[in-house]
Amino acid sequence: MLKLLSIATVGAVCGVMLGWFVHQSRYGRDAEFGPFSSASDVTASTVANVLKEKTQAGSPRIEVIGGEEYDFGVMEPGSKGKHKFQVRNVGEFPLSLEIVGSTCKCTIGELTKSSIAAGEQTDIELTWDVKSSGEDFGQSAILKTNDPARGELHLKIKGRVISQMTMVPRSFGFGEVESGSPIKLESVVYSFEKEPIVPVVQKFSDDLITQLASFTVTELPMADVKDEAYATATQAFNVAGEIKPGMQQGSVQQNFMFGFVPKSSLDAGGKHKDEDVRYFLVPFAGRIVGAITMVESSKCQGLEGGGYVFSIPRGDPATAKPERANIMLRGKHKDTLTLSVGEVEPADLLRAELDESVGRGSVKLYPLRLWIDPAATAGSRTGKSDDDYGVVWIRTDNPEVSPLRLRVRFAVEK
């Protein structure tokens, strides 16, 4: 009995010692967390300063001379601005810079240097277009750095956009217009510029609408201006326009752009330089309704600004089956129009074909098959920007009926 008790005691002692040894081998060492160790005397109140000292020692450090935000003050709509930020490496090792991205109205120029040695500096130029008026303007650009304390650098520009012009009515709103009908516009533009101006161009922010539009601009005698609100204006112009049928169906949200130059900038022949043109912008909005529409589904969706987008699922084009969408024809043109597939872009990747129509009471359905060329090995249109879509035009044999533009999103996988 005594012998068994002795063996049990020795076993217990050995077990405790073995457990302590295993614990020490696994957890008894000092743990390291980046620049810190469990054996250090860093506290919550000193961790920020210690981190700053440890990360800045022997590393690149970025400094923007003059600050990371630039206030341009006041600009006019349609004008362009640019500013150079000076970036210096105040660390001890080379500083690398990489353009990550920017907001849609702000562009980063090419970096003069992607790596800056210790003590050196470089310029980063931002350019921007002012497209609006009467509001605060702010944009930003992002650069990635290898500064351990500044992984990303945000450069910002801000200011106010104020126009010296106004229009009555303040916008070109045309409500709902049936496809195939022209749109007529008329308004008066008042200028408060101190120097006389000369209108030189009238257009829309959408090139297709501009191609369909024509304008007549007539200067009005200021003596004929009866509204006291514009009595201090220096000039007035009557703007009359017409847009021929051909706009795509759906909501229209664009800008009308009234371009002008100072009269003093005209040469002896009455010509001007393109860089002298300034623009006054006003909203242009409405809705085109017509005979041709898409049947919306999980793959075919209407866009907020008008039109439709169809998403072709990812897959191998060599084995994937064609996707199907449905085009709906209705109204007085239902039995007289003939639909056809027009231009397809990109023509080397995207395919589209209409099947025979199916009558359903007051509407006709045209099945549309969409697929990627089975021989395609690479290419995509993922819809990351306005021009990053495939396009299929559905046209009719009546030139006065607006065609339908279907955007297509796809990615080729092999």
XYZ file of N, CA, C and O in Angstrom, residues 2 52 63 65 69 102 121 130 140 154 187 241 262 274 304 311 320 386 393 401:
80
model
N 1.888 1.262 0.881
C 2.791 2.407 0.982
C 3.548 2.599 -0.326
O 3.792 3.729 -0.777
N 4.713 56.084 -32.583
C 5.224 57.127 -33.475
C 6.742 57.081 -33.565
O 7.337 57.157 -34.637
N 5.471 64.430 -46.100
C 5.048 65.760 -45.649
C 4.583 66.540 -46.879
O 5.263 66.550 -47.902
N 3.980 70.050 -48.344
C 4.339 71.454 -48.110
C 3.138 72.342 -48.430
O 2.572 72.262 -49.517
N -4.853 70.435 -48.292
C -6.115 70.963 -48.813
C -5.871 72.321 -49.460
O -5.193 73.179 -48.894
N -9.510 58.789 -57.497
C -9.960 60.156 -57.250
C -11.449 60.223 -57.489
O -12.052 59.306 -58.044
N 11.812 66.037 -52.877
C 10.388 66.325 -52.995
C 9.960 66.215 -54.456
O 10.789 66.196 -55.366
N -15.289 72.227 -63.454
C -16.439 72.734 -62.706
C -17.673 72.595 -63.591
O -17.741 73.218 -64.645
N -11.448 65.216 -54.161
C -10.262 64.687 -53.496
C -9.593 63.631 -54.361
O -10.209 63.077 -55.270
N -4.550 61.760 -48.704
C -5.742 62.349 -49.306
C -5.467 63.826 -49.595
O -5.275 64.619 -48.668
N -35.965 80.261 -73.913
C -35.649 80.905 -72.648
C -34.854 82.172 -72.931
O -34.468 82.450 -74.067
N -34.652 76.780 -79.239
C -34.053 75.553 -79.752
C -35.081 74.496 -80.075
O -36.234 74.562 -79.629
N -15.561 86.559 -74.138
C -15.537 88.023 -74.048
C -15.382 88.620 -75.448
O -14.625 88.089 -76.271
N -10.434 78.343 -78.722
C -11.244 77.397 -77.936
C -11.043 77.578 -76.441
O -11.987 77.424 -75.652
N -31.693 54.627 -63.587
C -32.296 55.840 -63.046
C -32.273 56.983 -64.056
O -33.200 57.768 -64.155
N -27.593 42.022 -67.738
C -26.395 41.385 -67.202
C -26.322 39.934 -67.667
O -27.201 39.131 -67.341
N -21.680 28.268 -72.774
C -22.850 28.968 -72.238
C -23.952 29.083 -73.285
O -23.694 29.268 -74.476
N -19.667 54.943 -67.479
C -20.677 55.058 -68.521
C -20.276 54.387 -69.830
O -21.124 53.927 -70.594
N -28.260 48.203 -80.083
C -29.305 49.136 -80.520
C -30.448 48.352 -81.166
O -30.222 47.500 -82.027
N -39.361 57.231 -84.918
C -39.523 56.522 -83.647
C -38.140 56.283 -83.053
O -37.268 55.707 -83.704
